[in-house]
GROMACS .gro file of N, CA, C and O in nm:
model
  428
    1MET      N    1  17.066  -1.001  17.986
    1MET     CA    2  17.146  -1.108  17.930
    1MET      C    3  17.183  -1.204  18.042
    1MET      O    4  17.234  -1.163  18.146
    2MET      N    5  17.158  -1.331  18.023
    2MET     CA    6  17.184  -1.429  18.127
    2MET      C    7  17.322  -1.490  18.109
    2MET      O    8  17.367  -1.514  17.998
    3ALA      N    9  17.388  -1.516  18.218
    3ALA     CA   10  17.519  -1.582  18.214
    3ALA      C   11  17.496  -1.730  18.193
    3ALA      O   12  17.402  -1.788  18.245
    4THR      N   13  17.580  -1.792  18.114
    4THR     CA   14  17.568  -1.935  18.095
    4THR      C   15  17.655  -2.005  18.197
    4THR      O   16  17.760  -1.956  18.236
    5ARG      N   17  17.612  -2.121  18.235
    5ARG     CA   18  17.684  -2.196  18.338
    5ARG      C   19  17.792  -2.280  18.272
    5ARG      O   20  17.766  -2.358  18.182
    6ALA      N   21  17.916  -2.262  18.316
    6ALA     CA   22  18.028  -2.337  18.261
    6ALA      C   23  18.037  -2.473  18.327
    6ALA      O   24  17.975  -2.499  18.429
    7ALA      N   25  18.117  -2.561  18.267
    7ALA     CA   26  18.140  -2.693  18.324
    7ALA      C   27  18.192  -2.679  18.465
    7ALA      O   28  18.272  -2.592  18.495
    8GLY      N   29  18.148  -2.764  18.553
    8GLY     CA   30  18.193  -2.758  18.691
    8GLY      C   31  18.107  -2.665  18.775
    8GLY      O   32  18.137  -2.641  18.891
    9GLY      N   33  17.999  -2.611  18.717
    9GLY     CA   34  17.906  -2.532  18.794
    9GLY      C   35  17.946  -2.387  18.815
    9GLY      O   36  17.885  -2.317  18.892
   10ARG      N   37  18.049  -2.340  18.748
   10ARG     CA   38  18.091  -2.201  18.768
   10ARG      C   39  18.038  -2.115  18.654
   10ARG      O   40  18.034  -2.158  18.540
   11TYR      N   41  18.004  -1.993  18.686
   11TYR     CA   42  17.958  -1.898  18.586
   11TYR      C   43  18.076  -1.820  18.531
   11TYR      O   44  18.157  -1.768  18.607
   12GLY      N   45  18.086  -1.811  18.401
   12GLY     CA   46  18.188  -1.729  18.338
   12GLY      C   47  18.331  -1.767  18.375
   12GLY      O   48  18.414  -1.681  18.398
   13ALA      N   49  18.360  -1.895  18.382
   13ALA     CA   50  18.493  -1.940  18.423
   13ALA      C   51  18.600  -1.888  18.328
   13ALA      O   52  18.709  -1.849  18.372
   14THR      N   53  18.571  -1.883  18.202
   14THR     CA   54  18.669  -1.834  18.105
   14THR      C   55  18.697  -1.686  18.126
   14THR      O   56  18.812  -1.643  18.126
   15ALA      N   57  18.594  -1.608  18.147
   15ALA     CA   58  18.612  -1.465  18.170
   15ALA      C   59  18.689  -1.440  18.299
   15ALA      O   60  18.775  -1.352  18.305
   16MET      N   61  18.661  -1.518  18.402
   16MET     CA   62  18.732  -1.502  18.529
   16MET      C   63  18.880  -1.538  18.513
   16MET      O   64  18.966  -1.469  18.566
   17ALA      N   65  18.908  -1.645  18.439
   17ALA     CA   66  19.047  -1.685  18.417
   17ALA      C   67  19.121  -1.578  18.338
   17ALA      O   68  19.237  -1.549  18.366
   18LYS      N   69  19.053  -1.516  18.241
   18LYS     CA   70  19.115  -1.411  18.162
   18LYS      C   71  19.149  -1.290  18.249
   18LYS      O   72  19.257  -1.234  18.239
   19LYS      N   73  19.056  -1.251  18.337
   19LYS     CA   74  19.082  -1.138  18.425
   19LYS      C   75  19.199  -1.166  18.518
   19LYS      O   76  19.281  -1.080  18.546
   20LYS      N   77  19.210  -1.290  18.569
   20LYS     CA   78  19.321  -1.326  18.656
   20LYS      C   79  19.453  -1.320  18.581
   20LYS      O   80  19.552  -1.272  18.633
   21SER      N   81  19.454  -1.369  18.455
   21SER     CA   82  19.579  -1.366  18.379
   21SER      C   83  19.620  -1.222  18.347
   21SER      O   84  19.739  -1.191  18.345
   22GLU      N   85  19.524  -1.134  18.324
   22GLU     CA   86  19.556  -0.993  18.299
   22GLU      C   87  19.614  -0.928  18.424
   22GLU      O   88  19.706  -0.847  18.416
   23ALA      N   89  19.557  -0.963  18.540
   23ALA     CA   90  19.607  -0.906  18.664
   23ALA      C   91  19.749  -0.953  18.692
   23ALA      O   92  19.831  -0.878  18.744
   24LYS      N   93  19.780  -1.076  18.655
   24LYS     CA   94  19.914  -1.130  18.677
   24LYS      C   95  20.012  -1.084  18.570
   24LYS      O   96  20.132  -1.089  18.591
   25ASP      N   97  19.963  -1.044  18.455
   25ASP     CA   98  20.049  -1.010  18.343
   25ASP      C   99  20.013  -0.875  18.284
   25ASP      O  100  19.947  -0.866  18.181
   26PRO      N  101  20.056  -0.767  18.348
   26PRO     CA  102  20.020  -0.633  18.299
   26PRO      C  103  20.080  -0.600  18.163
   26PRO      O  104  20.023  -0.520  18.089
   27ILE      N  105  20.192  -0.661  18.127
   27ILE     CA  106  20.251  -0.632  17.996
   27ILE      C  107  20.165  -0.690  17.886
   27ILE      O  108  20.144  -0.627  17.782
   28ARG      N  109  20.110  -0.810  17.906
   28ARG     CA  110  20.019  -0.868  17.807
   28ARG      C  111  19.899  -0.775  17.788
   28ARG      O  112  19.858  -0.747  17.676
   29LYS      N  113  19.845  -0.725  17.898
   29LYS     CA  114  19.730  -0.635  17.890
   29LYS      C  115  19.768  -0.507  17.816
   29LYS      O  116  19.692  -0.459  17.731
   30LEU      N  117  19.885  -0.453  17.846
   30LEU     CA  118  19.931  -0.331  17.780
   30LEU      C  119  19.944  -0.352  17.629
   30LEU      O  120  19.892  -0.275  17.549
   31LEU      N  121  20.013  -0.460  17.589
   31LEU     CA  122  20.036  -0.486  17.446
   31LEU      C  123  19.906  -0.517  17.372
   31LEU      O  124  19.890  -0.479  17.256
   32ALA      N  125  19.815  -0.587  17.439
   32ALA     CA  126  19.688  -0.619  17.375
   32ALA      C  127  19.606  -0.493  17.348
   32ALA      O  128  19.525  -0.490  17.255
   33GLY      N  129  19.630  -0.388  17.427
   33GLY     CA  130  19.556  -0.263  17.409
   33GLY      C  131  19.620  -0.164  17.313
   33GLY      O  132  19.562  -0.062  17.280
   34VAL      N  133  19.742  -0.196  17.265
   34VAL     CA  134  19.813  -0.107  17.172
   34VAL      C  135  19.783  -0.152  17.028
   34VAL      O  136  19.788  -0.271  16.998
   35ALA      N  137  19.752  -0.057  16.942
   35ALA     CA  138  19.722  -0.089  16.802
   35ALA      C  139  19.846  -0.145  16.733
   35ALA      O  140  19.954  -0.088  16.743
   36PRO      N  141  19.831  -0.259  16.664
   36PRO     CA  142  19.945  -0.315  16.593
   36PRO      C  143  19.984  -0.230  16.472
   36PRO      O  144  19.904  -0.151  16.422
   37THR      N  145  20.106  -0.247  16.428
   37THR     CA  146  20.157  -0.177  16.312
   37THR      C  147  20.142  -0.268  16.191
   37THR      O  148  20.179  -0.384  16.196
   38LEU      N  149  20.088  -0.216  16.085
   38LEU     CA  150  20.062  -0.296  15.965
   38LEU      C  151  20.172  -0.280  15.862
   38LEU      O  152  20.248  -0.184  15.863
   39PHE      N  153  20.182  -0.376  15.774
   39PHE     CA  154  20.266  -0.371  15.654
   39PHE      C  155  20.416  -0.368  15.681
   39PHE      O  156  20.490  -0.303  15.609
   40LEU      N  157  20.460  -0.437  15.786
   40LEU     CA  158  20.604  -0.444  15.812
   40LEU      C  159  20.664  -0.577  15.768
   40LEU      O  160  20.784  -0.597  15.783
   41GLY      N  161  20.583  -0.667  15.719
   41GLY     CA  162  20.634  -0.793  15.669
   41GLY      C  163  20.667  -0.893  15.779
   41GLY      O  164  20.748  -0.983  15.759
   42ASN      N  165  20.602  -0.879  15.895
   42ASN     CA  166  20.627  -0.975  16.002
   42ASN      C  167  20.565  -1.111  15.965
   42ASN      O  168  20.472  -1.117  15.887
   43PRO      N  169  20.617  -1.219  16.022
   43PRO     CA  170  20.568  -1.353  15.988
   43PRO      C  171  20.420  -1.373  16.025
   43PRO      O  172  20.368  -1.307  16.115
   44ALA      N  173  20.357  -1.466  15.956
   44ALA     CA  174  20.218  -1.500  15.985
   44ALA      C  175  20.208  -1.548  16.129
   44ALA      O  176  20.299  -1.612  16.182
   45GLY      N  177  20.099  -1.513  16.195
   45GLY     CA  178  20.078  -1.554  16.333
   45GLY      C  179  20.144  -1.461  16.434
   45GLY      O  180  20.150  -1.492  16.552
   46THR      N  181  20.195  -1.348  16.387
   46THR     CA  182  20.257  -1.251  16.476
   46THR      C  183  20.198  -1.113  16.450
   46THR      O  184  20.136  -1.090  16.346
   47VAL      N  185  20.218  -1.023  16.544
   47VAL     CA  186  20.182  -0.883  16.525
   47VAL      C  187  20.306  -0.799  16.552
   47VAL      O  188  20.393  -0.839  16.629
   48ALA      N  189  20.315  -0.685  16.486
   48ALA     CA  190  20.425  -0.592  16.507
   48ALA      C  191  20.369  -0.469  16.579
   48ALA      O  192  20.264  -0.417  16.541
   49ILE      N  193  20.441  -0.426  16.682
   49ILE     CA  194  20.397  -0.309  16.759
   49ILE      C  195  20.516  -0.215  16.774
   49ILE      O  196  20.621  -0.255  16.825
   50PHE      N  197  20.500  -0.091  16.728
   50PHE     CA  198  20.607   0.008  16.740
   50PHE      C  199  20.638   0.037  16.886
   50PHE      O  200  20.548   0.052  16.969
   51GLU      N  201  20.766   0.049  16.917
   51GLU     CA  202  20.811   0.081  17.052
   51GLU      C  203  20.754   0.215  17.098
   51GLU      O  204  20.715   0.230  17.214
   52GLU      N  205  20.747   0.312  17.008
   52GLU     CA  206  20.696   0.444  17.047
   52GLU      C  207  20.551   0.438  17.095
   52GLU      O  208  20.510   0.512  17.183
   53ARG      N  209  20.472   0.346  17.039
   53ARG     CA  210  20.333   0.331  17.083
   53ARG      C  211  20.328   0.270  17.223
   53ARG      O  212  20.240   0.303  17.303
   54ILE      N  213  20.423   0.180  17.252
   54ILE     CA  214  20.429   0.118  17.384
   54ILE      C  215  20.467   0.223  17.488
   54ILE      O  216  20.409   0.229  17.596
   55ILE      N  217  20.563   0.308  17.454
   55ILE     CA  218  20.604   0.415  17.545
   55ILE      C  219  20.488   0.511  17.568
   55ILE      O  220  20.461   0.553  17.681
   56ASP      N  221  20.416   0.548  17.460
   56ASP     CA  222  20.301   0.637  17.471
   56ASP      C  223  20.192   0.579  17.562
   56ASP      O  224  20.119   0.653  17.628
   57ALA      N  225  20.181   0.444  17.564
   57ALA     CA  226  20.081   0.378  17.647
   57ALA      C  227  20.128   0.359  17.791
   57ALA      O  228  20.056   0.305  17.874
   58GLY      N  229  20.253   0.402  17.821
   58GLY     CA  230  20.303   0.395  17.957
   58GLY      C  231  20.391   0.274  17.985
   58GLY      O  232  20.422   0.246  18.101
   59GLY      N  233  20.431   0.202  17.882
   59GLY     CA  234  20.514   0.084  17.901
   59GLY      C  235  20.662   0.115  17.910
   59GLY      O  236  20.709   0.216  17.856
   60ASP      N  237  20.737   0.030  17.979
   60ASP     CA  238  20.882   0.041  17.989
   60ASP      C  239  20.942  -0.047  17.880
   60ASP      O  240  20.924  -0.169  17.883
   61PRO      N  241  21.014   0.011  17.784
   61PRO     CA  242  21.067  -0.068  17.671
   61PRO      C  243  21.153  -0.187  17.713
   61PRO      O  244  21.144  -0.293  17.651
   62GLU      N  245  21.233  -0.173  17.817
   62GLU     CA  246  21.319  -0.284  17.859
   62GLU      C  247  21.237  -0.399  17.917
   62GLU      O  248  21.264  -0.516  17.887
   63GLU      N  249  21.137  -0.369  17.998
   63GLU     CA  250  21.050  -0.473  18.054
   63GLU      C  251  20.968  -0.540  17.944
   63GLU      O  252  20.952  -0.661  17.944
   64VAL      N  253  20.918  -0.460  17.851
   64VAL     CA  254  20.839  -0.515  17.741
   64VAL      C  255  20.926  -0.605  17.654
   64VAL      O  256  20.884  -0.715  17.616
   65LEU      N  257  21.047  -0.563  17.624
   65LEU     CA  258  21.136  -0.644  17.543
   65LEU      C  259  21.164  -0.778  17.610
   65LEU      O  260  21.162  -0.883  17.545
   66ALA      N  261  21.190  -0.777  17.740
   66ALA     CA  262  21.214  -0.903  17.812
   66ALA      C  263  21.091  -0.994  17.802
   66ALA      O  264  21.104  -1.114  17.777
   67TRP      N  265  20.972  -0.938  17.819
   67TRP     CA  266  20.849  -1.016  17.810
   67TRP      C  267  20.830  -1.071  17.669
   67TRP      O  268  20.794  -1.188  17.653
   68VAL      N  269  20.854  -0.988  17.568
   68VAL     CA  270  20.839  -1.030  17.429
   68VAL      C  271  20.931  -1.149  17.400
   68VAL      O  272  20.890  -1.248  17.339
   69ARG      N  273  21.055  -1.142  17.445
   69ARG     CA  274  21.149  -1.253  17.423
   69ARG      C  275  21.104  -1.379  17.495
   69ARG      O  276  21.120  -1.489  17.442
   70GLU      N  277  21.048  -1.366  17.615
   70GLU     CA  278  20.996  -1.483  17.688
   70GLU      C  279  20.884  -1.551  17.611
   70GLU      O  280  20.866  -1.672  17.623
   71GLN      N  281  20.810  -1.474  17.534
   71GLN     CA  282  20.697  -1.528  17.458
   71GLN      C  283  20.738  -1.581  17.321
   71GLN      O  284  20.655  -1.628  17.245
   72GLY      N  285  20.866  -1.571  17.287
   72GLY     CA  286  20.913  -1.618  17.156
   72GLY      C  287  20.916  -1.509  17.051
   72GLY      O  288  20.935  -1.538  16.933
   73GLY      N  289  20.898  -1.385  17.092
   73GLY     CA  290  20.903  -1.273  16.998
   73GLY      C  291  21.043  -1.214  16.994
   73GLY      O  292  21.136  -1.265  17.057
   74TYR      N  293  21.058  -1.107  16.920
   74TYR     CA  294  21.189  -1.044  16.903
   74TYR      C  295  21.174  -0.898  16.861
   74TYR      O  296  21.071  -0.859  16.807
   75PRO      N  297  21.279  -0.820  16.885
   75PRO     CA  298  21.276  -0.680  16.838
   75PRO      C  299  21.324  -0.673  16.693
   75PRO      O  300  21.398  -0.761  16.647
   76ASP      N  301  21.283  -0.571  16.626
   76ASP     CA  302  21.328  -0.546  16.489
   76ASP      C  303  21.321  -0.396  16.466
   76ASP      O  304  21.277  -0.322  16.553
   77LYS      N  305  21.367  -0.351  16.353
   77LYS     CA  306  21.354  -0.209  16.322
   77LYS      C  307  21.332  -0.190  16.174
   77LYS      O  308  21.367  -0.276  16.092
   78THR      N  309  21.269  -0.078  16.141
   78THR     CA  310  21.243  -0.047  16.002
   78THR      C  311  21.375  -0.011  15.935
   78THR      O  312  21.470   0.027  16.000
   79PHE      N  313  21.379  -0.026  15.806
   79PHE     CA  314  21.499   0.015  15.735
   79PHE      C  315  21.478   0.154  15.676
   79PHE      O  316  21.365   0.199  15.659
   80THR      N  317  21.587   0.221  15.652
   80THR     CA  318  21.577   0.356  15.595
   80THR      C  319  21.638   0.354  15.455
   80THR      O  320  21.723   0.272  15.424
   81VAL      N  321  21.592   0.443  15.375
   81VAL     CA  322  21.640   0.454  15.237
   81VAL      C  323  21.700   0.593  15.218
   81VAL      O  324  21.638   0.693  15.253
   82THR      N  325  21.820   0.598  15.167
   82THR     CA  326  21.884   0.727  15.140
   82THR      C  327  21.840   0.775  15.002
   82THR      O  328  21.851   0.702  14.904
   83LYS      N  329  21.793   0.897  14.997
   83LYS     CA  330  21.758   0.958  14.869
   83LYS      C  331  21.878   1.040  14.825
   83LYS      O  332  21.917   1.134  14.891
   84ARG      N  333  21.935   1.004  14.716
   84ARG     CA  334  22.055   1.074  14.669
   84ARG      C  335  22.017   1.194  14.582
   84ARG      O  336  21.932   1.186  14.496
   85HIS      N  337  22.084   1.302  14.611
   85HIS     CA  338  22.071   1.422  14.529
   85HIS      C  339  22.200   1.436  14.449
   85HIS      O  340  22.291   1.356  14.460
   86LEU      N  341  22.208   1.540  14.372
   86LEU     CA  342  22.325   1.558  14.285
   86LEU      C  343  22.456   1.565  14.364
   86LEU      O  344  22.556   1.505  14.325
   87ILE      N  345  22.458   1.635  14.475
   87ILE     CA  346  22.584   1.656  14.546
   87ILE      C  347  22.597   1.567  14.669
   87ILE      O  348  22.700   1.505  14.690
   88SER      N  349  22.495   1.563  14.753
   88SER     CA  350  22.507   1.484  14.876
   88SER      C  351  22.375   1.414  14.908
   88SER      O  352  22.269   1.458  14.864
   89PRO      N  353  22.384   1.306  14.985
   89PRO     CA  354  22.259   1.237  15.020
   89PRO      C  355  22.177   1.321  15.119
   89PRO      O  356  22.232   1.392  15.202
   90ALA      N  357  22.049   1.314  15.104
   90ALA     CA  358  21.960   1.385  15.197
   90ALA      C  359  21.960   1.314  15.331
   90ALA      O  360  21.989   1.195  15.339
   91GLN      N  361  21.926   1.387  15.435
   91GLN     CA  362  21.915   1.325  15.566
   91GLN      C  363  21.805   1.220  15.561
   91GLN      O  364  21.698   1.243  15.506
   92ARG      N  365  21.833   1.107  15.617
   92ARG     CA  366  21.731   1.004  15.619
   92ARG      C  367  21.672   0.995  15.760
   92ARG      O  368  21.742   1.018  15.858
   93PRO      N  369  21.545   0.959  15.768
   93PRO     CA  370  21.483   0.948  15.901
   93PRO      C  371  21.542   0.828  15.975
   93PRO      O  372  21.582   0.730  15.913
   94PRO      N  373  21.547   0.836  16.107
   94PRO     CA  374  21.601   0.723  16.183
   94PRO      C  375  21.509   0.601  16.174
   94PRO      O  376  21.388   0.614  16.153
   95ALA      N  377  21.569   0.484  16.189
   95ALA     CA  378  21.491   0.360  16.189
   95ALA      C  379  21.401   0.358  16.313
   95ALA      O  380  21.437   0.411  16.418
   96LYS      N  381  21.284   0.297  16.300
   96LYS     CA  382  21.192   0.285  16.414
   96LYS      C  383  21.197   0.142  16.467
   96LYS      O  384  21.190   0.046  16.391
   97VAL      N  385  21.207   0.131  16.597
   97VAL     CA  386  21.211   0.000  16.661
   97VAL      C  387  21.068  -0.051  16.681
   97VAL      O  388  20.979   0.025  16.718
   98TYR      N  389  21.049  -0.179  16.654
   98TYR     CA  390  20.920  -0.242  16.682
   98TYR      C  391  20.944  -0.383  16.734
   98TYR      O  392  21.053  -0.438  16.722
   99TYR      N  393  20.841  -0.437  16.799
   99TYR     CA  394  20.847  -0.572  16.854
   99TYR      C  395  20.756  -0.663  16.775
   99TYR      O  396  20.642  -0.627  16.744
  100VAL      N  397  20.805  -0.783  16.743
  100VAL     CA  398  20.727  -0.884  16.676
  100VAL      C  399  20.683  -0.983  16.784
  100VAL      O  400  20.767  -1.045  16.849
  101VAL      N  401  20.551  -0.992  16.805
  101VAL     CA  402  20.495  -1.070  16.914
  101VAL      C  403  20.401  -1.178  16.858
  101VAL      O  404  20.318  -1.147  16.773
  102PRO      N  405  20.415  -1.302  16.905
  102PRO     CA  406  20.318  -1.405  16.862
  102PRO      C  407  20.176  -1.365  16.903
  102PRO      O  408  20.155  -1.318  17.016
  103GLU      N  409  20.082  -1.381  16.811
  103GLU     CA  410  19.942  -1.344  16.840
  103GLU      C  411  19.888  -1.418  16.962
  103GLU      O  412  19.816  -1.361  17.042
  104ASP      N  413  19.925  -1.545  16.978
  104ASP     CA  414  19.874  -1.624  17.089
  104ASP      C  415  19.919  -1.569  17.224
  104ASP      O  416  19.854  -1.590  17.325
  105ALA      N  417  20.032  -1.501  17.228
  105ALA     CA  418  20.083  -1.445  17.354
  105ALA      C  419  19.996  -1.329  17.403
  105ALA      O  420  20.001  -1.295  17.520
  106LEU      N  421  19.917  -1.271  17.314
  106LEU     CA  422  19.835  -1.157  17.350
  106LEU      C  423  19.692  -1.195  17.387
  106LEU      O  424  19.613  -1.109  17.422
  107LYS      N  425  19.661  -1.324  17.380
  107LYS     CA  426  19.523  -1.370  17.411
  107LYS      C  427  19.509  -1.401  17.557
  107LYS      O  428  19.599  -1.430  17.627
   0.00000   0.00000   0.00000
């Protein structure tokens, strides 16, 4: 496969720029490699990523949250529903934290 010559006489200028941005921005690289969470009702043009997946991938939640906010994203959490029984409500699972990140921030 032959490399195509980019404007200005450089080969693969776009690929080189992408590698440089990944080296400068490890959080972007981390988030881009984590599978997004589906069906949370996040706005169009954004992706939702569970905090637990970020931790599993080796990310620091506080650093990731700061980066997400810099990109125009925000944290959110799932809601829980109490199932009522005759006498007392059943234990409900804890809410899960996730980050809503603009898709463009991950490119």
